[in-house]
Coordinates of C-alpha atoms in Angstrom, one line a residue:
M1 CA 14.3 25.7 16.1
P2 CA 13.3 25.2 12.7
P3 CA 9.6 24.2 10.4
R4 CA 9.0 20.8 10.8
Y5 CA 8.1 20.0 7.5
P6 CA 5.7 16.9 5.7
T7 CA 7.7 14.2 4.6
K8 CA 6.9 12.9 1.2
A9 CA 8.4 9.8 -1.3
F10 CA 7.5 10.2 -5.3
S11 CA 8.1 7.4 -7.0
Y12 CA 9.7 6.8 -10.6
R13 CA 10.9 4.1 -12.9
F14 CA 14.5 4.5 -14.3
Y15 CA 16.6 2.5 -16.7
P16 CA 19.9 1.4 -15.7
T17 CA 22.8 0.7 -17.4
T18 CA 24.5 -3.0 -18.1
E19 CA 27.1 -2.1 -14.9
Q20 CA 24.5 -0.1 -12.5
E21 CA 22.5 -3.6 -13.4
S22 CA 25.0 -5.8 -12.1
L23 CA 25.8 -3.5 -9.0
L24 CA 22.7 -3.1 -8.5
R25 CA 21.5 -7.1 -8.5
R26 CA 24.5 -7.3 -6.5
T27 CA 23.6 -4.9 -4.0
L28 CA 19.9 -6.5 -3.7
G29 CA 21.2 -10.1 -3.9
C30 CA 23.8 -9.2 -0.8
V31 CA 20.5 -7.0 1.5
R32 CA 19.1 -10.2 1.2
L33 CA 21.7 -12.3 1.9
V34 CA 22.1 -10.3 5.1
Y35 CA 18.7 -10.3 6.4
N36 CA 17.6 -14.0 6.4
R37 CA 20.8 -14.4 8.0
A38 CA 20.2 -12.0 10.8
L39 CA 16.7 -13.6 10.7
A40 CA 17.7 -17.0 11.0
A41 CA 20.3 -16.5 14.0
R42 CA 17.3 -14.2 15.7
T43 CA 15.3 -17.0 15.4
E44 CA 18.1 -19.5 16.3
A45 CA 19.5 -17.4 19.8
W46 CA 15.5 -17.4 20.7
Y47 CA 14.8 -21.4 20.2
E48 CA 17.9 -22.8 21.3
R49 CA 18.6 -20.2 24.3
K50 CA 16.3 -18.0 24.8
E51 CA 18.2 -14.9 24.1
R52 CA 17.1 -12.2 22.5
L53 CA 18.8 -10.4 19.6
D54 CA 18.8 -6.9 18.7
Y55 CA 20.5 -4.5 15.9
V56 CA 23.6 -3.5 17.7
Q57 CA 24.5 -7.7 17.9
T58 CA 22.9 -8.4 14.2
S59 CA 25.4 -5.3 13.6
A60 CA 28.4 -7.1 15.0
L61 CA 27.7 -10.3 13.5
L62 CA 27.4 -8.7 9.6
T63 CA 30.9 -7.5 10.7
Q64 CA 32.2 -10.7 11.2
W65 CA 30.2 -12.3 8.1
K66 CA 32.6 -9.5 6.0
K67 CA 35.2 -11.4 7.0
Q68 CA 34.6 -14.8 6.2
D69 CA 36.4 -15.7 3.1
D70 CA 33.7 -17.4 1.5
L71 CA 31.3 -13.5 1.8
Q72 CA 34.0 -11.3 0.7
F73 CA 31.2 -10.4 -2.1
L74 CA 30.0 -8.0 0.7
N75 CA 32.4 -5.6 0.6
E76 CA 32.3 -5.2 -2.8
V77 CA 28.8 -3.4 -2.8
S78 CA 28.0 0.0 -0.3
C79 CA 27.7 -1.4 3.0
V80 CA 24.7 1.3 3.8
P81 CA 21.7 -0.7 2.6
L82 CA 23.2 -3.3 4.1
Q83 CA 22.7 -1.8 7.5
Q84 CA 19.7 -0.4 6.9
A85 CA 18.9 -4.2 5.6
L86 CA 19.0 -4.7 9.8
R87 CA 17.3 -1.9 10.7
H88 CA 13.9 -3.2 8.8
L89 CA 14.7 -6.8 11.0
Q90 CA 14.5 -3.9 14.0
S91 CA 11.0 -2.6 12.6
A92 CA 9.9 -5.7 11.7
F93 CA 10.3 -7.8 14.9
T94 CA 9.2 -3.8 16.8
N95 CA 6.0 -4.4 15.1
F96 CA 5.7 -8.0 16.0
F97 CA 6.1 -8.0 19.9
A98 CA 3.7 -4.9 20.1
G99 CA 0.9 -7.2 18.0
R100 CA 0.9 -5.3 14.7
A101 CA 2.5 -7.8 12.1
K102 CA 3.3 -11.4 12.1
Y103 CA 7.0 -12.9 12.4
P104 CA 9.1 -11.7 10.1
N105 CA 9.7 -14.1 6.8
F106 CA 12.4 -14.4 5.1
K107 CA 13.2 -12.6 1.4
K108 CA 12.5 -14.3 -1.8
K109 CA 14.9 -13.7 -5.1
R110 CA 11.6 -13.9 -7.3
N111 CA 10.2 -11.2 -5.5
G112 CA 12.2 -8.8 -7.1
G113 CA 13.8 -6.7 -3.2
S114 CA 14.7 -3.0 -2.2
A115 CA 18.0 -1.6 -1.0
E116 CA 17.5 1.4 0.9
F117 CA 20.5 4.4 1.1
T118 CA 21.0 7.2 2.9
K119 CA 22.3 10.4 2.5
S120 CA 26.4 9.0 2.8
A121 CA 25.3 6.2 -0.1
F122 CA 24.3 8.6 -2.7
R123 CA 25.0 11.9 -4.1
W124 CA 22.1 14.7 -5.3
K125 CA 23.6 16.6 -7.7
D126 CA 21.7 18.7 -10.9
G127 CA 18.7 17.2 -10.2
K128 CA 20.3 14.3 -11.1
V129 CA 21.3 10.6 -8.5
F130 CA 24.2 9.1 -8.1
L131 CA 25.0 6.2 -6.1
A132 CA 28.2 5.0 -4.6
K133 CA 30.0 2.9 -6.2
C134 CA 28.5 4.4 -9.5
N135 CA 30.0 6.8 -11.6
E136 CA 27.3 7.9 -13.9
P137 CA 23.9 9.2 -12.8
L138 CA 20.5 7.1 -13.2
N139 CA 18.9 7.5 -16.0
I140 CA 15.2 8.9 -14.9
P141 CA 12.8 9.7 -16.8
W142 CA 11.2 12.9 -14.3
S143 CA 7.2 12.4 -14.3
R144 CA 7.4 15.3 -11.8
R145 CA 10.6 17.2 -10.3
L146 CA 11.1 17.6 -6.8
P147 CA 10.7 20.8 -5.0
D148 CA 12.8 23.8 -6.1
G149 CA 15.4 23.8 -3.6
V150 CA 14.6 20.3 -2.4
E151 CA 17.2 17.4 -1.7
P152 CA 16.2 14.0 -0.4
S153 CA 17.1 12.6 2.2
T154 CA 16.8 9.1 1.5
V155 CA 16.9 7.2 -1.9
T156 CA 15.4 3.4 -1.6
I157 CA 16.1 1.2 -4.8
R158 CA 13.5 -1.1 -5.7
L159 CA 13.2 -4.0 -8.8
N160 CA 9.7 -6.1 -8.6
P161 CA 8.8 -9.3 -9.8
A162 CA 7.9 -7.7 -13.4
G163 CA 11.9 -7.1 -13.7
Q164 CA 11.7 -3.4 -13.7
W165 CA 13.4 -0.7 -11.3
Y166 CA 11.5 2.0 -9.4
I167 CA 13.7 4.4 -7.4
N168 CA 12.1 6.7 -4.5
L169 CA 13.3 9.7 -3.3
R170 CA 12.2 10.6 0.5
F171 CA 12.1 14.5 1.3
D172 CA 10.8 16.9 2.9
D173 CA 8.5 19.4 1.1
P174 CA 8.1 22.8 2.5
R175 CA 5.3 23.9 0.0
E176 CA 1.8 24.6 1.1
L177 CA -0.9 22.8 -1.0
T178 CA -3.9 23.4 0.9
L179 CA -6.5 23.8 -1.3
Q180 CA -9.5 26.7 -1.5
P181 CA -12.1 25.7 0.3
V182 CA -15.3 24.8 -1.3
D183 CA -19.0 23.6 -0.1
P184 CA -19.8 20.4 -0.8
S185 CA -19.5 17.5 1.3
V186 CA -20.4 13.8 0.0
G187 CA -20.7 10.5 1.3
L188 CA -19.2 7.5 -0.3
D189 CA -20.8 3.8 -0.5
V190 CA -18.2 1.6 -2.5
G191 CA -18.9 -1.5 -3.9
I192 CA -18.1 -3.9 -6.5
S193 CA -20.6 -3.4 -9.3
S194 CA -20.4 0.5 -9.1
L195 CA -16.6 1.0 -7.4
I196 CA -18.4 3.8 -5.5
T197 CA -22.0 5.5 -5.4
L198 CA -21.9 8.9 -4.2
S199 CA -24.8 11.0 -2.3
T200 CA -25.4 12.8 -5.0
G201 CA -26.5 10.0 -6.9
E202 CA -23.7 9.5 -8.6
K203 CA -22.0 6.0 -9.7
I204 CA -18.9 5.8 -10.9
A205 CA -18.5 2.9 -12.7
N206 CA -16.0 -0.4 -11.5
P207 CA -13.9 -1.1 -14.5
K208 CA -12.4 -4.8 -13.4
H209 CA -9.0 -4.7 -14.6
F210 CA -8.3 -8.2 -13.3
N211 CA -11.1 -9.0 -16.1
R212 CA -9.8 -7.4 -18.6
Y213 CA -6.3 -9.7 -18.6
Y214 CA -7.6 -12.6 -17.3
K215 CA -7.9 -14.2 -20.6
R216 CA -4.2 -13.4 -21.1
L217 CA -3.0 -14.6 -17.2
R218 CA -4.8 -17.7 -18.0
K219 CA -2.9 -18.7 -21.0
A220 CA 0.6 -17.2 -19.6
Q221 CA -0.1 -19.0 -16.0
R222 CA -1.3 -22.6 -18.3
S223 CA 2.1 -22.2 -19.6
L224 CA 4.3 -21.7 -16.4
S225 CA 2.2 -24.6 -15.1
R226 CA 3.6 -26.5 -17.6
K227 CA 7.6 -25.2 -17.6
Q228 CA 10.2 -27.4 -15.4
K229 CA 10.3 -25.5 -12.0
G230 CA 13.9 -24.3 -11.7
S231 CA 14.6 -24.5 -15.4
R232 CA 15.5 -21.3 -17.6
N233 CA 11.9 -21.6 -19.5
W234 CA 10.3 -21.4 -16.1
D235 CA 11.6 -18.5 -15.3
K236 CA 10.7 -17.3 -18.5
A237 CA 7.1 -17.8 -19.0
R238 CA 7.3 -16.3 -14.7
L239 CA 8.6 -13.2 -15.7
K240 CA 5.3 -12.8 -18.3
V241 CA 2.7 -13.7 -15.3
A242 CA 4.5 -11.3 -13.4
K243 CA 4.3 -8.4 -15.9
I244 CA 0.6 -9.3 -16.3
H245 CA 0.1 -9.0 -12.7
Q246 CA 2.0 -5.5 -13.3
K247 CA -0.3 -4.3 -15.8
I248 CA -3.4 -5.0 -14.0
S249 CA -1.9 -3.2 -10.4
D250 CA -0.6 0.0 -12.6
S251 CA -3.8 0.1 -14.2
R252 CA -6.1 0.3 -11.0
K253 CA -3.1 2.3 -9.3
D254 CA -3.8 5.1 -12.5
H255 CA -7.7 5.0 -11.7
L256 CA -7.8 5.3 -8.5
H257 CA -5.3 8.0 -8.4
Q258 CA -7.7 10.1 -10.7
L259 CA -10.6 8.8 -9.1
T260 CA -9.4 10.3 -5.4
T261 CA -7.8 12.8 -6.9
R262 CA -11.4 14.2 -8.0
L263 CA -12.8 13.8 -5.0
I264 CA -10.7 15.5 -2.9
R265 CA -10.9 18.5 -5.0
E266 CA -14.4 19.2 -5.0
N267 CA -15.4 18.7 -2.3
Q268 CA -14.1 20.0 1.6
T269 CA -15.7 17.0 3.4
I270 CA -15.3 13.2 2.3
I271 CA -17.1 10.4 4.5
I272 CA -17.0 6.5 4.3
E273 CA -17.2 4.2 5.9
S274 CA -13.9 1.8 7.8
L275 CA -14.4 -1.2 6.0
A276 CA -12.5 -4.3 7.1
V277 CA -11.1 -5.4 3.7
K278 CA -9.1 -8.3 5.5
N279 CA -12.3 -10.1 6.8
M280 CA -14.6 -9.3 4.0
V281 CA -11.8 -11.3 1.3
K282 CA -12.4 -14.4 3.7
N283 CA -15.2 -15.1 1.7
R284 CA -14.3 -17.0 -1.2
Q285 CA -16.9 -16.0 -3.9
L286 CA -16.5 -12.7 -3.6
A287 CA -12.4 -12.4 -2.4
R288 CA -11.3 -11.6 -6.3
S289 CA -13.8 -8.8 -7.0
I290 CA -13.2 -7.1 -3.9
S291 CA -9.8 -7.2 -4.5
D292 CA -9.7 -6.2 -7.8
A293 CA -12.4 -3.2 -6.5
G294 CA -8.7 -2.4 -4.5
W295 CA -10.9 -0.7 -1.8
G296 CA -7.9 -0.4 1.2
E297 CA -5.9 1.9 -1.4
L298 CA -8.6 3.8 -1.9
V299 CA -8.8 4.8 1.6
R300 CA -5.6 5.0 1.6
Q301 CA -5.1 7.3 -1.0
L302 CA -8.0 9.3 -0.1
E303 CA -6.1 9.3 3.5
Y304 CA -3.4 11.2 2.7
K305 CA -4.3 13.6 0.2
A306 CA -6.7 14.9 2.3
Q307 CA -3.7 15.8 4.4
W308 CA -2.0 16.9 1.5
Y309 CA -4.7 19.5 0.4
G310 CA -6.2 20.2 4.1
R311 CA -9.5 18.2 3.7
T312 CA -11.4 15.9 6.0
L313 CA -11.9 12.7 6.1
V314 CA -14.1 11.0 7.9
K315 CA -14.5 7.0 8.6
I316 CA -17.9 5.8 10.4
D317 CA -18.5 2.6 12.0
R318 CA -18.5 -0.5 9.8
W319 CA -21.6 -1.5 11.7
F320 CA -23.4 1.6 11.4
P321 CA -26.5 -0.2 8.6
S322 CA -25.9 2.0 5.9
S323 CA -27.9 -0.1 3.5
K324 CA -30.7 -1.0 5.2
R325 CA -31.8 2.3 7.3
C326 CA -34.4 4.2 4.9
G327 CA -33.1 7.8 4.5
Q328 CA -36.4 9.4 5.0
C329 CA -37.8 8.2 8.2
G330 CA -34.8 6.0 9.4
H331 CA -36.6 3.2 9.8
I332 CA -33.8 -0.2 9.5
V333 CA -35.2 -3.6 7.5
E334 CA -34.1 -6.5 9.2
R335 CA -32.8 -8.3 6.4
L336 CA -31.5 -7.0 2.8
P337 CA -29.4 -9.3 0.7
L338 CA -27.1 -8.5 -1.6
S339 CA -29.3 -9.6 -4.5
V340 CA -31.5 -6.7 -3.5
R341 CA -30.4 -3.5 -5.1
E342 CA -33.6 -1.8 -4.8
W343 CA -36.7 -2.1 -2.1
D344 CA -39.3 -0.1 -0.4
C345 CA -39.3 1.0 3.3
P346 CA -42.4 -1.2 4.8
K347 CA -43.2 1.8 7.2
C348 CA -43.2 5.3 4.6
G349 CA -43.1 3.6 1.2
A350 CA -40.5 5.2 0.1
H351 CA -38.7 3.4 -2.7
H352 CA -34.7 3.5 -2.3
D353 CA -31.5 2.6 -4.7
R354 CA -29.7 0.4 -2.2
D355 CA -26.2 2.0 -3.3
I356 CA -27.5 6.1 -3.4
N357 CA -29.8 5.1 0.2
A358 CA -26.8 3.8 1.8
A359 CA -24.4 6.8 0.4
G360 CA -26.8 9.2 1.4
N361 CA -26.9 7.9 4.9
I362 CA -23.2 7.5 5.1
L363 CA -23.4 11.6 4.0
A364 CA -26.1 12.3 7.5
V365 CA -24.2 10.0 10.1
G366 CA -20.5 11.3 8.7
H367 CA -21.9 14.8 9.4
T368 CA -23.3 13.6 13.1
V369 CA -19.8 12.0 13.6
T370 CA -17.8 15.5 12.7
V371 CA -20.2 17.9 14.8
C372 CA -20.0 15.7 18.0
G373 CA -16.5 14.5 17.3
A374 CA -17.2 10.9 18.3
G375 CA -18.2 7.1 16.6
V376 CA -21.2 6.4 15.6
R377 CA -22.9 2.9 15.6
P378 CA -26.3 1.2 15.7
D379 CA -27.3 0.2 19.5
R380 CA -28.6 -3.4 18.9
H381 CA -30.2 -3.5 22.3
T382 CA -33.0 -1.2 20.5
S383 CA -35.6 -2.9 18.6
G384 CA -35.8 0.3 15.8
G385 CA -31.7 0.3 15.4
Q386 CA -31.4 3.7 16.7
L387 CA -27.9 5.3 16.7
R388 CA -26.1 5.9 19.9
R389 CA -22.5 6.9 20.4
S390 CA -20.0 4.6 20.9
R391 CA -18.4 3.9 24.3
K392 CA -14.9 6.0 23.4
S393 CA -16.6 9.0 23.2
Q394 CA -18.8 9.6 26.1
K395 CA -15.9 9.1 28.4

């Protein structure tokens, strides 16, 4: 049995020719139409006849749609992305019935869109990508090459709301990327004023990318609000707003990539709190700052990079009182507002910087989780706030 290698995906921006862009836009439009029609058919079948349609039945509907006179343009593009759209819809319903996602939504043109091509719909030759029905390869400025001897198994073309084209190449990576073991371990406390505080005492400032572009974004959105919706000028103004949002997103991701790569290279074990970001952004006063910090993306990057490079990422329980607990004696104060950035322990008199103390406590309890193999959380039924192991770990 051949060895099973980890699956990865590299993303590149590319610049299609006029003919390629015309074909790709038609392909995205057909994918969107098929997805929306199949979603409408499945919804109608359930509410009117209490029937559940699956992938096989929607695929049969696609065959019928291609025979209709008003849908003949579906035959002008590759059939593979259309079938993949039905498979993605099936996955969306599977996640919905399993309680992992909400009910699928209809795709909108202004969001761009994507189309997935399997091996039968593209050709990989001499490090170039030839899509179905395209005679010329895609113009891709390679920021990094695929590993030697590796060919992509799936190609996904994506158009973002800012009008930029991206291609994702999915492949099995046979390389051994595990880094040499190092001694340091670090605890991370995420925040708003400081993006993260390390248990070593180092504070990494929050770049606040949104604030850098706020004035430009406000001006562009004000201009958009004055245009008649659906007009050509409205579309131009919408594109300007989307480009600014894309710049904010790109700068945020670039900063997080550099930061997480540094943390992975310098530390063997990284310990962080498991935060419920979706619940935290419900606070209207902090929602924009939390979203701009990108805590969820930070944790996501740490997770897959730790897996790639042989590091250990430990998540402790979100209810652990890392900020309220004295790192010297273990005393837990009853109340510590966010406005209090430094405090003195009433029991031992130790002076604490709120964030550095929290990072040190996260590191300490993370070592306990690593040794015991269990989640740790505060015992709310004891006045001293002693630590106890979670119920799952006691089984």
